[in-house]
Amino acid sequence: MNPVYHQAKFINSAPHVKDAPEDIGLEVAFAGRSNAGKSSAINTLTGQKSLARISKTPGRTQLLNFFSITESTRFVDLPGYGYAKVPLEIKKQWHRMIETYLNNRKTLCGIVLVMDIRHPLTEFDLQMVDWCKQSRLPLHILLTKADKLKFGAAKNTLLAVQKEISGAQVPVTVQLFSALKRQGVDEIHQLLDQWLNFELS
């Protein structure tokens, strides 16, 4: 585990890409359907309980939330998508914001796509995979809430997702993850170290 992530700090919430921090350095974006466990994953990876806001009402994250890891590296929490109770116009706004961010942010070096292991590869997830393909961005899929399934069932879902996205034509990796059990933290830290050019001292 790389302790550099524990120094993560909130920078700002941007209603539009133009309000984001200066486009220099490297950043990794976290995307996912509302209630997939995105905020919990960010908090677990940074060893902080409330860095990313966790809401009991899915769909609350409507902004681009930026967190500094070091002076030149960041995490970005993208708006959660796909929640049914959010008005259609708001969904369209989120869609445009995410697409603009993915297409224009020069510092973006990879996407972590968070999926509830019990509901993987929704229409919105597949759209994100397609965006990564078009943008030629490496993609890492976190199958969260792995503790909700028995090991055999979780492993079968992992294999099924790997098979489904094997033809994505972009670098894609998949892993099991549980914020509750801290399962898979070291695995994703190793990948993030590569993306963000961190080296353990």
PDB file of C-alpha atoms in Angstrom:
ATOM      1  CA  MET A   1       0.000   0.000   0.000  1.00  0.00           C
ATOM      2  CA  ASN A   2       1.308   3.434  -0.932  1.00  0.00           C
ATOM      3  CA  PRO A   3       0.705   5.956   1.906  1.00  0.00           C
ATOM      4  CA  VAL A   4       0.785   8.860  -0.568  1.00  0.00           C
ATOM      5  CA  TYR A   5      -2.971   8.423  -1.092  1.00  0.00           C
ATOM      6  CA  HIS A   6      -3.652   9.121   2.589  1.00  0.00           C
ATOM      7  CA  GLN A   7      -2.706  12.770   2.099  1.00  0.00           C
ATOM      8  CA  ALA A   8      -5.575  13.341  -0.347  1.00  0.00           C
ATOM      9  CA  LYS A   9      -7.405  16.637   0.112  1.00  0.00           C
ATOM     10  CA  PHE A  10     -10.554  18.121  -1.379  1.00  0.00           C
ATOM     11  CA  ILE A  11      -9.818  20.869  -3.912  1.00  0.00           C
ATOM     12  CA  ASN A  12     -13.158  21.993  -5.332  1.00  0.00           C
ATOM     13  CA  SER A  13     -16.483  21.008  -6.874  1.00  0.00           C
ATOM     14  CA  ALA A  14     -16.872  22.169 -10.467  1.00  0.00           C
ATOM     15  CA  PRO A  15     -20.320  22.589 -12.047  1.00  0.00           C
ATOM     16  CA  HIS A  16     -18.618  22.738 -15.465  1.00  0.00           C
ATOM     17  CA  VAL A  17     -15.326  21.512 -16.881  1.00  0.00           C
ATOM     18  CA  LYS A  18     -14.195  25.119 -17.276  1.00  0.00           C
ATOM     19  CA  ASP A  19     -14.332  25.426 -13.459  1.00  0.00           C
ATOM     20  CA  ALA A  20     -11.909  22.526 -12.946  1.00  0.00           C
ATOM     21  CA  PRO A  21      -8.375  22.994 -11.563  1.00  0.00           C
ATOM     22  CA  GLU A  22      -5.645  23.882 -14.052  1.00  0.00           C
ATOM     23  CA  ASP A  23      -5.206  21.125 -16.622  1.00  0.00           C
ATOM     24  CA  ILE A  24      -1.649  20.125 -15.676  1.00  0.00           C
ATOM     25  CA  GLY A  25      -0.195  17.010 -14.077  1.00  0.00           C
ATOM     26  CA  LEU A  26      -2.058  13.692 -14.013  1.00  0.00           C
ATOM     27  CA  GLU A  27      -5.502  12.719 -12.799  1.00  0.00           C
ATOM     28  CA  VAL A  28      -7.609   9.585 -12.512  1.00  0.00           C
ATOM     29  CA  ALA A  29     -11.376   9.828 -12.787  1.00  0.00           C
ATOM     30  CA  PHE A  30     -13.816   7.615 -10.885  1.00  0.00           C
ATOM     31  CA  ALA A  31     -17.064   6.935 -12.731  1.00  0.00           C
ATOM     32  CA  GLY A  32     -20.021   4.758 -11.918  1.00  0.00           C
ATOM     33  CA  ARG A  33     -23.728   4.332 -11.651  1.00  0.00           C
ATOM     34  CA  SER A  34     -25.322   6.032  -8.657  1.00  0.00           C
ATOM     35  CA  ASN A  35     -25.190   3.870  -5.536  1.00  0.00           C
ATOM     36  CA  ALA A  36     -22.454   1.618  -6.944  1.00  0.00           C
ATOM     37  CA  GLY A  37     -20.130   2.565  -4.076  1.00  0.00           C
ATOM     38  CA  LYS A  38     -17.949   5.148  -5.815  1.00  0.00           C
ATOM     39  CA  SER A  39     -17.563   7.521  -2.854  1.00  0.00           C
ATOM     40  CA  SER A  40     -16.916   4.628  -0.472  1.00  0.00           C
ATOM     41  CA  ALA A  41     -14.202   3.335  -2.800  1.00  0.00           C
ATOM     42  CA  ILE A  42     -12.459   6.733  -2.917  1.00  0.00           C
ATOM     43  CA  ASN A  43     -12.628   7.035   0.866  1.00  0.00           C
ATOM     44  CA  THR A  44     -11.218   3.526   1.334  1.00  0.00           C
ATOM     45  CA  LEU A  45      -8.377   4.108  -1.135  1.00  0.00           C
ATOM     46  CA  THR A  46      -7.375   7.314   0.636  1.00  0.00           C
ATOM     47  CA  GLY A  47      -7.837   5.932   4.145  1.00  0.00           C
ATOM     48  CA  GLN A  48     -10.324   8.690   4.972  1.00  0.00           C
ATOM     49  CA  LYS A  49     -13.892   8.280   6.167  1.00  0.00           C
ATOM     50  CA  SER A  50     -15.460  11.373   4.652  1.00  0.00           C
ATOM     51  CA  LEU A  51     -13.214  12.729   1.887  1.00  0.00           C
ATOM     52  CA  ALA A  52     -15.829  11.916  -0.746  1.00  0.00           C
ATOM     53  CA  ARG A  53     -19.350  12.599   0.409  1.00  0.00           C
ATOM     54  CA  ILE A  54     -21.502   9.524   0.826  1.00  0.00           C
ATOM     55  CA  SER A  55     -25.203  10.198   0.431  1.00  0.00           C
ATOM     56  CA  LYS A  56     -28.054   7.902   1.369  1.00  0.00           C
ATOM     57  CA  THR A  57     -29.882   9.377  -1.614  1.00  0.00           C
ATOM     58  CA  PRO A  58     -28.324   8.116  -4.878  1.00  0.00           C
ATOM     59  CA  GLY A  59     -27.760  10.732  -7.561  1.00  0.00           C
ATOM     60  CA  ARG A  60     -26.650  13.525  -5.235  1.00  0.00           C
ATOM     61  CA  THR A  61     -23.228  13.962  -6.850  1.00  0.00           C
ATOM     62  CA  GLN A  62     -23.995  16.425  -9.652  1.00  0.00           C
ATOM     63  CA  LEU A  63     -20.581  18.084  -9.849  1.00  0.00           C
ATOM     64  CA  LEU A  64     -17.028  17.202 -10.804  1.00  0.00           C
ATOM     65  CA  ASN A  65     -15.308  16.780  -7.431  1.00  0.00           C
ATOM     66  CA  PHE A  66     -11.514  17.157  -7.444  1.00  0.00           C
ATOM     67  CA  PHE A  67      -9.132  15.814  -4.806  1.00  0.00           C
ATOM     68  CA  SER A  68      -5.390  16.415  -4.731  1.00  0.00           C
ATOM     69  CA  ILE A  69      -3.074  13.494  -4.003  1.00  0.00           C
ATOM     70  CA  THR A  70       0.146  15.432  -4.566  1.00  0.00           C
ATOM     71  CA  GLU A  71       0.704  18.868  -6.078  1.00  0.00           C
ATOM     72  CA  SER A  72       0.570  17.398  -9.577  1.00  0.00           C
ATOM     73  CA  THR A  73      -1.829  14.434  -9.203  1.00  0.00           C
ATOM     74  CA  ARG A  74      -5.564  14.243  -8.541  1.00  0.00           C
ATOM     75  CA  PHE A  75      -8.605  12.019  -8.209  1.00  0.00           C
ATOM     76  CA  VAL A  76     -11.823  13.184  -9.853  1.00  0.00           C
ATOM     77  CA  ASP A  77     -15.230  11.978  -8.690  1.00  0.00           C
ATOM     78  CA  LEU A  78     -17.551  12.174 -11.698  1.00  0.00           C
ATOM     79  CA  PRO A  79     -21.320  12.602 -11.283  1.00  0.00           C
ATOM     80  CA  GLY A  80     -23.075   9.301 -10.577  1.00  0.00           C
ATOM     81  CA  TYR A  81     -25.235   8.333 -13.532  1.00  0.00           C
ATOM     82  CA  GLY A  82     -28.314   6.299 -14.233  1.00  0.00           C
ATOM     83  CA  TYR A  83     -30.408   6.925 -11.140  1.00  0.00           C
ATOM     84  CA  ALA A  84     -34.061   6.639 -12.162  1.00  0.00           C
ATOM     85  CA  LYS A  85     -35.491   9.351  -9.893  1.00  0.00           C
ATOM     86  CA  VAL A  86     -33.279  12.094 -11.315  1.00  0.00           C
ATOM     87  CA  PRO A  87     -35.129  14.275 -13.878  1.00  0.00           C
ATOM     88  CA  LEU A  88     -34.284  13.563 -17.521  1.00  0.00           C
ATOM     89  CA  GLU A  89     -32.884  17.060 -18.092  1.00  0.00           C
ATOM     90  CA  ILE A  90     -30.456  16.611 -15.194  1.00  0.00           C
ATOM     91  CA  LYS A  91     -29.363  13.270 -16.653  1.00  0.00           C
ATOM     92  CA  LYS A  92     -28.690  14.992 -19.978  1.00  0.00           C
ATOM     93  CA  GLN A  93     -26.624  17.663 -18.220  1.00  0.00           C
ATOM     94  CA  TRP A  94     -24.538  15.019 -16.450  1.00  0.00           C
ATOM     95  CA  HIS A  95     -24.078  13.175 -19.732  1.00  0.00           C
ATOM     96  CA  ARG A  96     -22.811  16.318 -21.462  1.00  0.00           C
ATOM     97  CA  MET A  97     -20.533  17.199 -18.542  1.00  0.00           C
ATOM     98  CA  ILE A  98     -18.946  13.751 -18.380  1.00  0.00           C
ATOM     99  CA  GLU A  99     -18.507  13.579 -22.153  1.00  0.00           C
ATOM    100  CA  THR A 100     -16.929  17.051 -22.266  1.00  0.00           C
ATOM    101  CA  TYR A 101     -14.595  16.133 -19.425  1.00  0.00           C
ATOM    102  CA  LEU A 102     -13.496  12.849 -21.018  1.00  0.00           C
ATOM    103  CA  ASN A 103     -12.964  14.401 -24.425  1.00  0.00           C
ATOM    104  CA  ASN A 104     -11.121  17.549 -23.350  1.00  0.00           C
ATOM    105  CA  ARG A 105      -9.194  16.930 -20.126  1.00  0.00           C
ATOM    106  CA  LYS A 106      -5.535  16.542 -21.139  1.00  0.00           C
ATOM    107  CA  THR A 107      -4.361  15.386 -17.679  1.00  0.00           C
ATOM    108  CA  LEU A 108      -6.727  12.413 -17.576  1.00  0.00           C
ATOM    109  CA  CYS A 109      -4.606   9.249 -17.573  1.00  0.00           C
ATOM    110  CA  GLY A 110      -7.160   6.568 -16.697  1.00  0.00           C
ATOM    111  CA  ILE A 111     -10.722   5.773 -15.618  1.00  0.00           C
ATOM    112  CA  VAL A 112     -11.777   3.676 -12.643  1.00  0.00           C
ATOM    113  CA  LEU A 113     -15.273   2.409 -13.431  1.00  0.00           C
ATOM    114  CA  VAL A 114     -17.137   1.377 -10.278  1.00  0.00           C
ATOM    115  CA  MET A 115     -19.843  -1.282 -10.615  1.00  0.00           C
ATOM    116  CA  ASP A 116     -21.943  -2.988  -7.955  1.00  0.00           C
ATOM    117  CA  ILE A 117     -20.941  -6.643  -8.397  1.00  0.00           C
ATOM    118  CA  ARG A 118     -24.619  -7.608  -8.192  1.00  0.00           C
ATOM    119  CA  HIS A 119     -25.508  -5.337 -11.151  1.00  0.00           C
ATOM    120  CA  PRO A 120     -22.495  -5.168 -13.495  1.00  0.00           C
ATOM    121  CA  LEU A 121     -22.281  -3.922 -17.072  1.00  0.00           C
ATOM    122  CA  THR A 122     -25.423  -1.829 -17.220  1.00  0.00           C
ATOM    123  CA  GLU A 123     -26.164   0.249 -20.302  1.00  0.00           C
ATOM    124  CA  PHE A 124     -24.377   3.192 -18.667  1.00  0.00           C
ATOM    125  CA  ASP A 125     -21.318   1.101 -17.821  1.00  0.00           C
ATOM    126  CA  LEU A 126     -21.030  -0.093 -21.416  1.00  0.00           C
ATOM    127  CA  GLN A 127     -21.322   3.494 -22.591  1.00  0.00           C
ATOM    128  CA  MET A 128     -18.391   4.433 -20.339  1.00  0.00           C
ATOM    129  CA  VAL A 129     -16.358   1.543 -21.791  1.00  0.00           C
ATOM    130  CA  ASP A 130     -17.151   2.903 -25.254  1.00  0.00           C
ATOM    131  CA  TRP A 131     -16.079   6.416 -24.206  1.00  0.00           C
ATOM    132  CA  CYS A 132     -12.757   5.021 -22.995  1.00  0.00           C
ATOM    133  CA  LYS A 133     -12.366   3.207 -26.302  1.00  0.00           C
ATOM    134  CA  GLN A 134     -12.960   6.410 -28.252  1.00  0.00           C
ATOM    135  CA  SER A 135     -10.643   8.409 -25.988  1.00  0.00           C
ATOM    136  CA  ARG A 136      -8.046   5.598 -25.919  1.00  0.00           C
ATOM    137  CA  LEU A 137      -7.954   5.717 -22.143  1.00  0.00           C
ATOM    138  CA  PRO A 138      -6.949   2.772 -19.934  1.00  0.00           C
ATOM    139  CA  LEU A 139      -9.853   1.478 -17.877  1.00  0.00           C
ATOM    140  CA  HIS A 140      -9.961  -0.337 -14.549  1.00  0.00           C
ATOM    141  CA  ILE A 141     -13.229  -1.867 -13.360  1.00  0.00           C
ATOM    142  CA  LEU A 142     -13.908  -2.159  -9.637  1.00  0.00           C
ATOM    143  CA  LEU A 143     -16.583  -4.725  -8.840  1.00  0.00           C
ATOM    144  CA  THR A 144     -17.622  -3.262  -5.512  1.00  0.00           C
ATOM    145  CA  LYS A 145     -19.579  -4.769  -2.628  1.00  0.00           C
ATOM    146  CA  ALA A 146     -17.896  -8.116  -3.293  1.00  0.00           C
ATOM    147  CA  ASP A 147     -18.632  -9.027   0.329  1.00  0.00           C
ATOM    148  CA  LYS A 148     -22.319  -9.257  -0.602  1.00  0.00           C
ATOM    149  CA  LEU A 149     -21.657 -12.448  -2.581  1.00  0.00           C
ATOM    150  CA  LYS A 150     -20.049 -15.746  -1.675  1.00  0.00           C
ATOM    151  CA  PHE A 151     -16.521 -16.126  -3.042  1.00  0.00           C
ATOM    152  CA  GLY A 152     -17.509 -18.538  -5.817  1.00  0.00           C
ATOM    153  CA  ALA A 153     -20.306 -16.298  -7.080  1.00  0.00           C
ATOM    154  CA  ALA A 154     -18.061 -13.216  -6.921  1.00  0.00           C
ATOM    155  CA  LYS A 155     -15.330 -15.023  -8.876  1.00  0.00           C
ATOM    156  CA  ASN A 156     -17.826 -16.126 -11.523  1.00  0.00           C
ATOM    157  CA  THR A 157     -19.022 -12.531 -11.953  1.00  0.00           C
ATOM    158  CA  LEU A 158     -15.421 -11.353 -12.261  1.00  0.00           C
ATOM    159  CA  LEU A 159     -14.740 -13.896 -15.012  1.00  0.00           C
ATOM    160  CA  ALA A 160     -17.980 -13.026 -16.817  1.00  0.00           C
ATOM    161  CA  VAL A 161     -17.151  -9.300 -16.827  1.00  0.00           C
ATOM    162  CA  GLN A 162     -13.599  -9.994 -18.023  1.00  0.00           C
ATOM    163  CA  LYS A 163     -14.989 -12.042 -20.900  1.00  0.00           C
ATOM    164  CA  GLU A 164     -17.587  -9.404 -21.797  1.00  0.00           C
ATOM    165  CA  ILE A 165     -15.103  -6.546 -22.094  1.00  0.00           C
ATOM    166  CA  SER A 166     -12.227  -8.562 -23.588  1.00  0.00           C
ATOM    167  CA  GLY A 167     -12.811  -7.025 -27.010  1.00  0.00           C
ATOM    168  CA  ALA A 168     -12.875  -3.418 -25.807  1.00  0.00           C
ATOM    169  CA  GLN A 169      -9.681  -2.519 -27.741  1.00  0.00           C
ATOM    170  CA  VAL A 170      -8.372  -0.448 -24.826  1.00  0.00           C
ATOM    171  CA  PRO A 171      -6.338  -1.613 -21.820  1.00  0.00           C
ATOM    172  CA  VAL A 172      -8.985  -2.945 -19.391  1.00  0.00           C
ATOM    173  CA  THR A 173      -8.438  -4.632 -16.036  1.00  0.00           C
ATOM    174  CA  VAL A 174     -11.056  -5.929 -13.605  1.00  0.00           C
ATOM    175  CA  GLN A 175     -10.935  -6.757  -9.910  1.00  0.00           C
ATOM    176  CA  LEU A 176     -13.095  -7.571  -6.896  1.00  0.00           C
ATOM    177  CA  PHE A 177     -13.373  -4.854  -4.256  1.00  0.00           C
ATOM    178  CA  SER A 178     -15.052  -4.352  -0.903  1.00  0.00           C
ATOM    179  CA  ALA A 179     -14.823  -1.075   0.994  1.00  0.00           C
ATOM    180  CA  LEU A 180     -16.342  -2.769   4.050  1.00  0.00           C
ATOM    181  CA  LYS A 181     -13.752  -5.569   4.141  1.00  0.00           C
ATOM    182  CA  ARG A 182     -10.963  -3.496   2.545  1.00  0.00           C
ATOM    183  CA  GLN A 183     -10.669  -6.199  -0.091  1.00  0.00           C
ATOM    184  CA  GLY A 184      -8.656  -5.344  -3.178  1.00  0.00           C
ATOM    185  CA  VAL A 185      -7.121  -2.087  -1.881  1.00  0.00           C
ATOM    186  CA  ASP A 186      -3.502  -3.092  -2.517  1.00  0.00           C
ATOM    187  CA  GLU A 187      -4.382  -4.309  -6.008  1.00  0.00           C
ATOM    188  CA  ILE A 188      -5.849  -1.021  -7.174  1.00  0.00           C
ATOM    189  CA  HIS A 189      -3.148   0.998  -5.396  1.00  0.00           C
ATOM    190  CA  GLN A 190      -0.550  -0.818  -7.507  1.00  0.00           C
ATOM    191  CA  LEU A 191      -2.384   0.110 -10.695  1.00  0.00           C
ATOM    192  CA  LEU A 192      -2.844   3.744  -9.629  1.00  0.00           C
ATOM    193  CA  ASP A 193       0.875   3.901  -8.807  1.00  0.00           C
ATOM    194  CA  GLN A 194       1.578   3.016 -12.444  1.00  0.00           C
ATOM    195  CA  TRP A 195      -0.941   5.471 -13.878  1.00  0.00           C
ATOM    196  CA  LEU A 196       0.206   8.364 -11.677  1.00  0.00           C
ATOM    197  CA  ASN A 197       3.926   7.535 -11.905  1.00  0.00           C
ATOM    198  CA  PHE A 198       4.306   6.976  -8.156  1.00  0.00           C
ATOM    199  CA  GLU A 199       7.198   4.968  -6.815  1.00  0.00           C
ATOM    200  CA  LEU A 200       7.336   3.500  -3.339  1.00  0.00           C
ATOM    201  CA  SER A 201      10.286   4.728  -1.360  1.00  0.00           C
TER     202      SER A 201
END
